[in-house]
Short mmCIF file of C-alpha atoms and ligand atoms in Angstrom, two decimals:
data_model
loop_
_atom_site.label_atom_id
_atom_site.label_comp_id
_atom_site.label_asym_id
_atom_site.label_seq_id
_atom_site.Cartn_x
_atom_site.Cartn_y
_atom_site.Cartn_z
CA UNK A 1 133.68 96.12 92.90
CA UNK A 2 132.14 97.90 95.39
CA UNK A 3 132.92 102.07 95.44
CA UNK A 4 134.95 103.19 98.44
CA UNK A 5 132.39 105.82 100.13
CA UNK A 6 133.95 108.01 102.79
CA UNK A 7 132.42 110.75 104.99
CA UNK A 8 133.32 113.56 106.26
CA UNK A 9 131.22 116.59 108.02
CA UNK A 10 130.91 119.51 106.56
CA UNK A 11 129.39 123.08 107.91
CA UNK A 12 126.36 123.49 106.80
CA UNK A 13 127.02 127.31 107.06
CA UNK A 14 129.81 127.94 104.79
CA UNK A 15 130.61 124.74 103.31
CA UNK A 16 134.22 124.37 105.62
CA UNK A 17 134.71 120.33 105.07
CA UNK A 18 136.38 118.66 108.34
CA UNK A 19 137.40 115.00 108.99
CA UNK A 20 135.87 115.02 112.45
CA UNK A 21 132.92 116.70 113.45
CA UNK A 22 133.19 120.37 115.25
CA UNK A 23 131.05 121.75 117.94
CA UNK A 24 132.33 125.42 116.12
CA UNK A 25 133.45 126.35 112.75
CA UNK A 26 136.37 127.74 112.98
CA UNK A 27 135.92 129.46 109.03
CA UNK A 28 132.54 131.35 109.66
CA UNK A 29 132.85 130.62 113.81
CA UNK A 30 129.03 129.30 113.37
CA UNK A 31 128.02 126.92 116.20
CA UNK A 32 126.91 123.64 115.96
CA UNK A 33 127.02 123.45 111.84
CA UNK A 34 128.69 120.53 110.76
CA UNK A 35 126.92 117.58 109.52
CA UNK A 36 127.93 114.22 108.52
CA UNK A 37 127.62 113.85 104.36
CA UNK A 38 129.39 111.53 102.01
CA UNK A 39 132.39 112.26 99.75
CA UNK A 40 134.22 110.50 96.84
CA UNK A 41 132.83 107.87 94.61
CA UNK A 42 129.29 106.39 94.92
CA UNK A 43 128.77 103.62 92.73
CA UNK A 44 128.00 105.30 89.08
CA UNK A 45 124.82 104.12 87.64
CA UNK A 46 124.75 101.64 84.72
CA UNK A 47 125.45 103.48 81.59
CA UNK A 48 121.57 103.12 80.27
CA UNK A 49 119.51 105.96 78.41
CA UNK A 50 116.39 106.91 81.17
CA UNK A 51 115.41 109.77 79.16
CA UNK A 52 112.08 109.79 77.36
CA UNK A 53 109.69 112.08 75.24
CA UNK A 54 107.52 114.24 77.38
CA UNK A 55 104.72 112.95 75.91
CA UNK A 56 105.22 109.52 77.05
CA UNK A 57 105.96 110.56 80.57
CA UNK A 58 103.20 109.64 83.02
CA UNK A 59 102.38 112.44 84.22
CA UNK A 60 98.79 111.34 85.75
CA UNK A 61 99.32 109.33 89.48
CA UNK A 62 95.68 109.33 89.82
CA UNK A 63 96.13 105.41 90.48
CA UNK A 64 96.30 106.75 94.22
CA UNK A 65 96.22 103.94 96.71
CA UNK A 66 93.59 104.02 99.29
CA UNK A 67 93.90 104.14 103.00
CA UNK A 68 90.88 103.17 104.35
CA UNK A 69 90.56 105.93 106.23
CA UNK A 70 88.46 108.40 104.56
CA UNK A 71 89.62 111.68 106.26
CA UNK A 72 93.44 110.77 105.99
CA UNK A 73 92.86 110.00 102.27
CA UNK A 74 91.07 113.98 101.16
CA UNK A 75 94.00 115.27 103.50
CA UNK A 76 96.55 113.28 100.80
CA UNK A 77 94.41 114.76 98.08
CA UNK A 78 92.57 111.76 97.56
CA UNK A 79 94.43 108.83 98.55
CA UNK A 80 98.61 108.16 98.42
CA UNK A 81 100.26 109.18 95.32
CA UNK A 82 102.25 105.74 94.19
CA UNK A 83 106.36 106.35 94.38
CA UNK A 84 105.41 109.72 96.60
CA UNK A 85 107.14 109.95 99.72
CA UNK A 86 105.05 111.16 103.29
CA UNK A 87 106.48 112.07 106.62
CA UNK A 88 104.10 111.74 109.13
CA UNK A 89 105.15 114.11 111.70
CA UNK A 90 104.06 114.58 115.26
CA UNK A 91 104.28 114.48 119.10
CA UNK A 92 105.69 111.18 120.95
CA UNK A 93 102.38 109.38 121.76
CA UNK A 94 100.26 111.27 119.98
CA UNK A 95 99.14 108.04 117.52
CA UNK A 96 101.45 108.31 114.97
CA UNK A 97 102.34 104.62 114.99
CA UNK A 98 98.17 103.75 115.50
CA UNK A 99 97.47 105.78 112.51
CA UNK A 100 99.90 104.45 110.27
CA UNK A 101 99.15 100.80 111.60
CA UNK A 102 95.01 101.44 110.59
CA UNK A 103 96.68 102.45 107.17
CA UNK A 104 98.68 99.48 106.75
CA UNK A 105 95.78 97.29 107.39
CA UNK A 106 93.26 99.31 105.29
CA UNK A 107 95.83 98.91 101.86
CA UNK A 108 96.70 95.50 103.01
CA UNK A 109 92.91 94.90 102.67
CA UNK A 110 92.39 96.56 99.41
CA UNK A 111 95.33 96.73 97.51
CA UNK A 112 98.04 94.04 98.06
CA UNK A 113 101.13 93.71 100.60
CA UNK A 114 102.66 96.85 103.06
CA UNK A 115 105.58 96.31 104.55
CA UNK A 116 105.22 97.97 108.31
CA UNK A 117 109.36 98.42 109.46
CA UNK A 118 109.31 99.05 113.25
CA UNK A 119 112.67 100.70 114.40
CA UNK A 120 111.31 101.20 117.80
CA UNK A 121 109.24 98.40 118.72
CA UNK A 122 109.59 94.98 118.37
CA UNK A 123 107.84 92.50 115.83
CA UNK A 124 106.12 91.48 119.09
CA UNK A 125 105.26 94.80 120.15
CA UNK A 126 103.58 95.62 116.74
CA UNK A 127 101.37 93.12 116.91
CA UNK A 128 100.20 93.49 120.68
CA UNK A 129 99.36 97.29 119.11
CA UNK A 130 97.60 95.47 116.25
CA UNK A 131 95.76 92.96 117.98
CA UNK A 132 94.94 95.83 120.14
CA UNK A 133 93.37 97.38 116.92
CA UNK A 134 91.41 93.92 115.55
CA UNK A 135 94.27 93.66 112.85
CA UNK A 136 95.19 90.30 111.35
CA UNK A 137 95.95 90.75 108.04
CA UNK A 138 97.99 87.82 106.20
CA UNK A 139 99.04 90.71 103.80
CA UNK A 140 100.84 93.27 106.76
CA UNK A 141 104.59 91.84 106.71
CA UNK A 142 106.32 94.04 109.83
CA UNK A 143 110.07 93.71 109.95
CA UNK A 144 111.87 94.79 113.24
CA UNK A 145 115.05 96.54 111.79
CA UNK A 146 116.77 99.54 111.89
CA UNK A 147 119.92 99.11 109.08
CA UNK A 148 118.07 101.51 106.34
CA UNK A 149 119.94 98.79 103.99
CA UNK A 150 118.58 95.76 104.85
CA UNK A 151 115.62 97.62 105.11
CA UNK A 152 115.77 98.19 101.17
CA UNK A 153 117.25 95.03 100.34
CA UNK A 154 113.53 93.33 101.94
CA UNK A 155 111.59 95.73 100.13
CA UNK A 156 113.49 94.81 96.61
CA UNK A 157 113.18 90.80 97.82
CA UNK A 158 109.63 90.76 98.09
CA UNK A 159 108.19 94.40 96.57
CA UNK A 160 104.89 95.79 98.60
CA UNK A 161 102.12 98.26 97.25
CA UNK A 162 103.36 100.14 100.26
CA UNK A 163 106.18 100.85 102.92
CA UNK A 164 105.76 102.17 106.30
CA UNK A 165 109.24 103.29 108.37
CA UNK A 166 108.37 103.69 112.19
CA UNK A 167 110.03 105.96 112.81
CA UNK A 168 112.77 107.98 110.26
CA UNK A 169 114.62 108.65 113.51
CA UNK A 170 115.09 104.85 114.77
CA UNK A 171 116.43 103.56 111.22
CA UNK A 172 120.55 104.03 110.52
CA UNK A 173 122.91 104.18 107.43
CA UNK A 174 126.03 101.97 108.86
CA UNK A 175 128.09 104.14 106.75
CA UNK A 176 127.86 106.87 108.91
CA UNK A 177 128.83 107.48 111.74
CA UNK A 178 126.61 109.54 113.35
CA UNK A 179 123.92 108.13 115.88
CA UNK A 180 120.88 107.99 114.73
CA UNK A 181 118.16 110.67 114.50
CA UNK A 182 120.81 113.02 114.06
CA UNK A 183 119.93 115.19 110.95
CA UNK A 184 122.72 113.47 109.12
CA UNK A 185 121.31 109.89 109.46
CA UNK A 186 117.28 111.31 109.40
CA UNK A 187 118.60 112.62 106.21
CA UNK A 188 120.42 109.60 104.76
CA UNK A 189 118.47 107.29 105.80
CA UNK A 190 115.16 109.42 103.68
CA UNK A 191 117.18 109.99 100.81
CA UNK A 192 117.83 106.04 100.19
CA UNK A 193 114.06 105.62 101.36
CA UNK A 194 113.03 108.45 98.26
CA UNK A 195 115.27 106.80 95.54
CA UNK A 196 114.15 103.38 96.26
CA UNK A 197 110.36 104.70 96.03
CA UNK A 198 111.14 106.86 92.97
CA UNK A 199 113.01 103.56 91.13
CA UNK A 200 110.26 101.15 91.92
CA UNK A 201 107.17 103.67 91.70
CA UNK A 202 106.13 102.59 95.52
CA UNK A 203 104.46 105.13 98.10
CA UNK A 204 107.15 105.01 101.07
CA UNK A 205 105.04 106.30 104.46
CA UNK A 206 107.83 107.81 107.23
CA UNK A 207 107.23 108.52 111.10
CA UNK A 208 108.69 111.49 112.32
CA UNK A 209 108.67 112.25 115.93
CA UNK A 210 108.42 115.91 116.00
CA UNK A 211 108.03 118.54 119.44
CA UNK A 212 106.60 121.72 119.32
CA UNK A 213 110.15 123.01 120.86
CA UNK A 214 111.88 121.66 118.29
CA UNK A 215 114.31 119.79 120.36
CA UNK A 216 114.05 116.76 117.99
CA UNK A 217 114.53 118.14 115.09
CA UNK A 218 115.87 115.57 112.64
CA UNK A 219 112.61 115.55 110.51
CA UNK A 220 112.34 119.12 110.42
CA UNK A 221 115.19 119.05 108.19
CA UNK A 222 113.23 116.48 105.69
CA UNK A 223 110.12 118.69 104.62
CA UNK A 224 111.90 119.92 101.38
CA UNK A 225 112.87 116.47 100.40
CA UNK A 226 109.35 114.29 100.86
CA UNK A 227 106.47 114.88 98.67
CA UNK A 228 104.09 115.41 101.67
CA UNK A 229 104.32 116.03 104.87
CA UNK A 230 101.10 115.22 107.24
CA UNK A 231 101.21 116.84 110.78
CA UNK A 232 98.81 114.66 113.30
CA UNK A 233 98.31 117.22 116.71
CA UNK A 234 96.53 116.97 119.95
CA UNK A 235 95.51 119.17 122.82
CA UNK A 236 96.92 117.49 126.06
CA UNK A 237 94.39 115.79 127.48
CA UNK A 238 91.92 115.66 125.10
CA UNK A 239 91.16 112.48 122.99
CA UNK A 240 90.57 114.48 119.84
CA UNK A 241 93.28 114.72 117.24
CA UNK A 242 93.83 116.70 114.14
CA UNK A 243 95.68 115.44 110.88
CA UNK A 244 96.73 118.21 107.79
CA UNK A 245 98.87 118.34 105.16
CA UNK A 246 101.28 121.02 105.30
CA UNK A 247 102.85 120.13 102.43
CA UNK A 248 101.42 118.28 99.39
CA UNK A 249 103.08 118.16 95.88
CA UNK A 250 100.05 115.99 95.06
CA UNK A 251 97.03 118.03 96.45
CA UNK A 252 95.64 120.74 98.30
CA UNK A 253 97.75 121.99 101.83
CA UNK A 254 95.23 122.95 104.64
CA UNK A 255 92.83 120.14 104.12
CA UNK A 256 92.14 118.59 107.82
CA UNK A 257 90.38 115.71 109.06
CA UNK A 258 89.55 115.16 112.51
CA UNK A 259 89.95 111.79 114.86
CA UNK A 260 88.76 110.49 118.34
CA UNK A 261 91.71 108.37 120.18
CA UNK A 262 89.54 105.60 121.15
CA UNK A 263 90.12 102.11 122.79
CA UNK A 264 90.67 100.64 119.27
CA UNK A 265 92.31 103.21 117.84
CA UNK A 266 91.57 106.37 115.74
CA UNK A 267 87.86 106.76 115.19
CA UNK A 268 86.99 109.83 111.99
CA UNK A 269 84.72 112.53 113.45
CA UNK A 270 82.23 112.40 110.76
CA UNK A 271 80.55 115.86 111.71
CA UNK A 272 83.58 118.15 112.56
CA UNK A 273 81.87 121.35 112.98
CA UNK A 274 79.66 119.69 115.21
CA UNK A 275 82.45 118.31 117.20
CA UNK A 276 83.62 121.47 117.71
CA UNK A 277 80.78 122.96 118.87
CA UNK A 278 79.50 120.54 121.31
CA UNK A 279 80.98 121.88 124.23
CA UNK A 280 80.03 125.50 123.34
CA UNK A 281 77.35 127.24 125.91
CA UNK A 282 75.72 129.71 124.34
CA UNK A 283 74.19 132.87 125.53
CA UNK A 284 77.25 133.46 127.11
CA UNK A 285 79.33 137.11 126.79
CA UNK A 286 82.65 136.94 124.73
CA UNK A 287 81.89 133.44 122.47
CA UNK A 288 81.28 133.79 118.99
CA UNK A 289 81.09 131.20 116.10
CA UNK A 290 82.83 131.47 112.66
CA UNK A 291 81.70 130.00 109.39
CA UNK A 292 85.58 128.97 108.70
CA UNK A 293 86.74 127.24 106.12
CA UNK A 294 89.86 124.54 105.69
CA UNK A 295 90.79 123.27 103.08
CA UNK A 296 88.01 122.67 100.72
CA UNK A 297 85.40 122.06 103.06
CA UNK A 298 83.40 124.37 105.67
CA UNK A 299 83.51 123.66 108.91
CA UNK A 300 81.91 125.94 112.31
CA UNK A 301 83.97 126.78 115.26
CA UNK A 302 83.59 128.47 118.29
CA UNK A 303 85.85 131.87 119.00
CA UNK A 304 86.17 132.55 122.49
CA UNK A 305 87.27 136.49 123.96
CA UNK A 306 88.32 137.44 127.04
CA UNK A 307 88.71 141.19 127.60
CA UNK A 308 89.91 141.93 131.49
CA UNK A 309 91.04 145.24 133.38
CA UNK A 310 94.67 145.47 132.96
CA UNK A 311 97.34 145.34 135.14
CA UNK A 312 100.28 148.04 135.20
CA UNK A 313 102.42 147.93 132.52
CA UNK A 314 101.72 147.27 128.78
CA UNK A 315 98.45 145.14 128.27
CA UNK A 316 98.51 141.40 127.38
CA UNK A 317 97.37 140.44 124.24
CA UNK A 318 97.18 136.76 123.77
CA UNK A 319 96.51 134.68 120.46
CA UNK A 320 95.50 130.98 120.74
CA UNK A 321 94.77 129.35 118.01
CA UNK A 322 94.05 132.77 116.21
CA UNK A 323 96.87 134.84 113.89
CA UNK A 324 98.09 137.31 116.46
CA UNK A 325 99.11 139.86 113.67
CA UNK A 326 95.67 139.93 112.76
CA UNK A 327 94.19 140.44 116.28
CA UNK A 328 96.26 143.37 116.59
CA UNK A 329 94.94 144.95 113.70
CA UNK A 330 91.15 143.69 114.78
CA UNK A 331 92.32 145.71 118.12
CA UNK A 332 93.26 148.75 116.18
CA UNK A 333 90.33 148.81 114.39
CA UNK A 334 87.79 148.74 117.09
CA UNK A 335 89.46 151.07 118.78
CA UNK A 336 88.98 153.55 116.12
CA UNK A 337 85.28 152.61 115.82
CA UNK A 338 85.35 153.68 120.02
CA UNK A 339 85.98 150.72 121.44
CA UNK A 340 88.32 151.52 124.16
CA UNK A 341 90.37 148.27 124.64
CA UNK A 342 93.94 149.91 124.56
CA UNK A 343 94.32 149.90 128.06
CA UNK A 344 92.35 146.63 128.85
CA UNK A 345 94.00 143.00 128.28
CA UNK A 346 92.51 140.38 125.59
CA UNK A 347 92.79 137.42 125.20
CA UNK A 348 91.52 135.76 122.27
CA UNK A 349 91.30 131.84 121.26
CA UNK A 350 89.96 129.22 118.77
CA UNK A 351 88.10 126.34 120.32
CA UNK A 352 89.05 122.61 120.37
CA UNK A 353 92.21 122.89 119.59
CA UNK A 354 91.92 124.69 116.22
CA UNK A 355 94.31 126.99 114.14
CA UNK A 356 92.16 129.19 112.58
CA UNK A 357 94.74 132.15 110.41
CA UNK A 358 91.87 132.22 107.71
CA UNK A 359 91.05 136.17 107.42
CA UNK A 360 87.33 135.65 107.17
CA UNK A 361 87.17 135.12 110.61
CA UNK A 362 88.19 138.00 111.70
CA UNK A 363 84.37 139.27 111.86
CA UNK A 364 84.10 136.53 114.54
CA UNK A 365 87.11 137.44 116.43
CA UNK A 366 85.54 141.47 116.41
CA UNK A 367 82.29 139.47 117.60
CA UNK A 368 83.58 137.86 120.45
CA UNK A 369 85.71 140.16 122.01
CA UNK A 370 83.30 142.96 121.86
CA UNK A 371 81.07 140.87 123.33
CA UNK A 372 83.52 140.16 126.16
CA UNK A 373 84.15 143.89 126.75
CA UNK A 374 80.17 144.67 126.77
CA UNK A 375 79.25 141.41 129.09
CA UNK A 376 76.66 140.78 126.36
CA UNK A 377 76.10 137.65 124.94
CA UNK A 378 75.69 137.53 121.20
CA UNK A 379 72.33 136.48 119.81
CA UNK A 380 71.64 132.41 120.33
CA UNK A 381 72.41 130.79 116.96
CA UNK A 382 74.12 133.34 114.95
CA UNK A 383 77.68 132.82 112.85
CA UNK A 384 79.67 135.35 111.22
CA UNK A 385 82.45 135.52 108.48
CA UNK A 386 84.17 138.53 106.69
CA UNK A 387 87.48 139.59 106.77
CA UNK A 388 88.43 142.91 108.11
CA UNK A 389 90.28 146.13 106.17
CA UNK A 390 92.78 148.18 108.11
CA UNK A 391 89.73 150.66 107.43
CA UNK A 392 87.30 149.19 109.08
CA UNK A 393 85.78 147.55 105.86
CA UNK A 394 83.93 144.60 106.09
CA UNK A 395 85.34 142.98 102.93
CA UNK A 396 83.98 139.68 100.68
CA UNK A 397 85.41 136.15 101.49
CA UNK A 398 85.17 133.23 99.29
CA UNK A 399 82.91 130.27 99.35
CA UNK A 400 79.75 132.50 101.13
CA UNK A 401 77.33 130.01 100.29
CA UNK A 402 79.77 126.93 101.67
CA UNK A 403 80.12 128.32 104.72
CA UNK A 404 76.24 129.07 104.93
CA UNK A 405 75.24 125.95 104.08
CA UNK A 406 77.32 124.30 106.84
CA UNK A 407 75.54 126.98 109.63
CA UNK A 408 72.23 126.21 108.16
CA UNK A 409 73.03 122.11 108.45
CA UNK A 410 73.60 122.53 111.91
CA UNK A 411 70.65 125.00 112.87
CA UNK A 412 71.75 128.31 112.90
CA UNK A 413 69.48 131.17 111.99
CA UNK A 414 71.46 134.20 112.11
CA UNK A 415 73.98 135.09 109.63
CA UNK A 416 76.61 138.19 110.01
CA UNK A 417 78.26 138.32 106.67
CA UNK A 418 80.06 140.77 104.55
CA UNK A 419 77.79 143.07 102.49
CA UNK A 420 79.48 142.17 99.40
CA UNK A 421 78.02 138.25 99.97
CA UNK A 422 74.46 139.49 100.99
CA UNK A 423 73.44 137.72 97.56
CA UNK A 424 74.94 134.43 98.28
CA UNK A 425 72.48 134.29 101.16
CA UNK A 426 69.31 134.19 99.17
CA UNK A 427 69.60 130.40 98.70
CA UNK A 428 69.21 130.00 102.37
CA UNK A 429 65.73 131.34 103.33
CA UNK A 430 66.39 129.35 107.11
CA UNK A 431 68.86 131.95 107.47
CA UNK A 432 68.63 135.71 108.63
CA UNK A 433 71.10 137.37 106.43
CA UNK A 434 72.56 140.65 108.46
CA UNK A 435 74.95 142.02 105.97
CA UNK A 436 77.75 144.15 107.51
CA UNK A 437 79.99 146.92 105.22
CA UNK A 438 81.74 148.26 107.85
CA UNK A 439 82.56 147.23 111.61
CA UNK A 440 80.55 150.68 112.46
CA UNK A 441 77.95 149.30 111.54
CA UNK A 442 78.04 145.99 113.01
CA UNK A 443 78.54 147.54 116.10
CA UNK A 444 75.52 149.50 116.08
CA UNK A 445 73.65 145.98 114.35
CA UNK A 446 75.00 144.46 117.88
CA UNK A 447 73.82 147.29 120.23
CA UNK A 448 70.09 147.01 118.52
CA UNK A 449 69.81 143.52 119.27
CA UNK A 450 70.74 144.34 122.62
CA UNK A 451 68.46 146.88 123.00
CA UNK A 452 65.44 144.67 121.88
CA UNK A 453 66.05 142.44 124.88
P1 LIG B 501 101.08 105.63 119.41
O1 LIG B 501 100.46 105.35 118.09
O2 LIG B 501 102.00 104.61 119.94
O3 LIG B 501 101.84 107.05 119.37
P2 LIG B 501 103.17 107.51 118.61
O4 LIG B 501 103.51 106.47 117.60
O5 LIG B 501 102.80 108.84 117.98
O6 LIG B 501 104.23 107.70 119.63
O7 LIG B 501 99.89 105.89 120.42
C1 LIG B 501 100.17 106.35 121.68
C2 LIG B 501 99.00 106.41 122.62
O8 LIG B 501 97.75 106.08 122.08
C3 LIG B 501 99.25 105.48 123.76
O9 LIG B 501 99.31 106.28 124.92
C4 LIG B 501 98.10 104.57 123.81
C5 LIG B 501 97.05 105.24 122.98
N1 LIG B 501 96.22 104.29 122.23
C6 LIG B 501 94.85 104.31 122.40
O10 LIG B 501 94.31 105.09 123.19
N2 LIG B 501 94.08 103.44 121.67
C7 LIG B 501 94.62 102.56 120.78
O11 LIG B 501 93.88 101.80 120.14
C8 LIG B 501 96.04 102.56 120.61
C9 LIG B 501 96.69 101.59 119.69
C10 LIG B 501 96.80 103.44 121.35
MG1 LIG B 502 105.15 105.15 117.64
#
């Protein structure tokens, strides 16, 4: 006999448990708090020992299935963790649904049957995408549903290496009431999704349609309970888009890989940093480039500073792409080495669409903007990398000879670095190493080059 399940909504606040939901709770009068959960008895499980020495516990999912997609697989930490579950969050149209498809067909390939479930589109609708991408795999079974049950009961009639849910917010539990995409379904409908995965040691892949305003924010609510959660991102207009983990239980977080929307779908950039750089002009006052790194690779990127005569009032200070904490403190800095900037505004950005917070570019930032404020270009072909000390101490980064490596791959010649990684530069005789202890100095390094002109 089947377990009577009811719900009921409960405030997510202070626990307050209503029969009907409440716009306001009228025990900790917190707005919109309730959510729909379930109460009483779910079916108990069978009565069988699942407990098991350590020792005899896999502990090793290094059977990872691959995607196909080389960039997409180092961003999972090498491919998807069998059982794990990944939420795939991002904008409405920003490929989500291409991506996933390109996955589907690259397992489907190489490893046995996916199961694609389209919530949103129909069967039809899938395959006009696919066809649309040169997909015919025999193995890629798509299923038009959105009843998160019948949804399991296919995957336990005819088990796949891997399930794809497009998208988390389209699929419903029919014991709820709630509509769905509501953080009560999105919820649900993930945690049936995770314990069929767990049980039957299958990687289960889940859209998420996410905005940067947060007004759909059903998946948000999911990032504790997946494994992984994989962000794909996109300056408007721009064909180029950027997919990182932000959460991995499996591998590293900050790992990115970089696509090209094309006509048949999402091509890898195979030389990011010098993607990012080809629309750079050099020789021109306020752009710098930083030896960054993400993840465990090195990759170049073009700092741009824009240092203006203020209006009345309090001086912008704008951060794109750049940690804005940090370009305060770059601020304070120079202006205690006498660069007057406290009255002037600045804006200061990371190229192509980039979020650079890593501290060792802060030598960069310094570079650009005090190139901005002079009008003079910085040298043709240099980088720099080193963080910054609230003293004005050029400090050591990690991976010197990475990032060095990378500039001398792509041609540069000219190497600001802190003085602490002066030796890591010895291996790289194509570069000029100008090693920098204190922004004081690099200053004055920057006013001698301008002076040879
Ligand atoms: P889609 O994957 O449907 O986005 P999402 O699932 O995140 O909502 O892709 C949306 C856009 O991508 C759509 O405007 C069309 C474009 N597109 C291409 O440019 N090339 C392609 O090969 C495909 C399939 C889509
Ligand atoms: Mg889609």
């Amino acid at each position: 006999m089947r377990a009577r399940i009811t719900t009921v909504f409960a405030c997510q606040s202070c626990g307050a448990v209503s029969p009907k939901w409440l716009g306001r709770c009228p025990d900790c009068s917190e707005w919109n708090s309730y959510v729909e959960e379930f109460r009483g008895e779910r079916p108990a499980a069978a009565a069988v020992s699942a407990s098991s020495p350590i020792s005899t516990v896999v502990s090793d999912p290094e059977t990872r299935i691959e995607t196909a997609l080389p960039g997409l697989d180092r961003v999972l930490g090498g491919g998807i963790v069998p059982g794990s579950v990944v939420l795939l969050g991002g904008e409405p149209g920003i490929g989500k649904s291409t991506l996933l498809l390109q996955v589907a067909r690259g397992v489907a390939r190489a490893s046995g049957e996916v199961l694609y479930v389209s919530g949103e589109e129909s069967a039809s609708q899938v395959r006009l995408r696919g066809e649309r991408l040169g997909i015919r795999e025999e193995r890629l079974l798509v299923l038009a549903e959105t009843d998160v049950t019948r949804v399991i009961a296919e995957c336990e009639a005819r088990p796949p290496s891997v399930v794809v849910v497009d998208s988390i917010q389209a699929v419903r539990d029919p014991a709820l009431s709630s509509a769905p995409g509501t953080v009560s379904q999105v919820r649900e409908c993930a945690s049936a999704l995770l314990r069929w995965a767990k049980a039957r040691t299958v990687p289960v892949l889940l859209i998420g349609h996410v905005t940067k305003d947060g007004s759909l924010a059903g998946p948000k609510s999911l990032e504790h309970l997946v494994d992984a959660v994989v962000t794909i991102e996109g300056e408007r207009g721009s064909s180029r888009r950027i997919v990182r983990a932000t959460k991995n239980r499996f591998g590293p977080v900050e790992e990115l890989a970089l696509y090209e929307m094309t006509g048949a779908g999402l091509s890898e950039i195979a030389n990011p940093s010098a993607a990012l750089l080809a629309e750079r002009r050099a020789g021109v006052a306020g752009s710098a480039v930083a030896a960054a790194r993400e993840g465990s690779r090195s990759l170049l990127v073009e700092i741009q500073a824009l240092v203006g005569a203020s209006s009345a009032g309090s001086p912008r200070r704008v951060a794109l792409g750049v940690d804005p904490g940090r370009l305060a403190l770059l601020l304070a800095v120079l202006e205690g080495a006498g660069v007057a900037l406290s009255t002037r505004e600045v804006f200061a950005s990371c190229a192509g669409g980039l979020d650079i917070r890593e501290p060792a570019c802060d030598l960069a930032v310094v570079a650009a903007i005090v190139s901005s404020a002079r009008n003079a270009p910085l040298p043709g072909g240099a980088v720099a990398f080193g963080e910054i000390g609230l003293l004005g101490e050029v400090r050591t980064v990690p991976a010197a000879a990475s990032r060095l490596r990378e500039a001398a791959a792509l041609g540069f010649t000219i190497a600001y670095l802190p003085a602490g990684n002066a030796a890591d530069a010895a291996g790289f005789p194509e570069i000029a190493a100008r090693p920098v202890a204190r922004v004081a100095d690099f200053l004055k390094e920057l006013d001698r080059v301008r002076s040879e002109k």
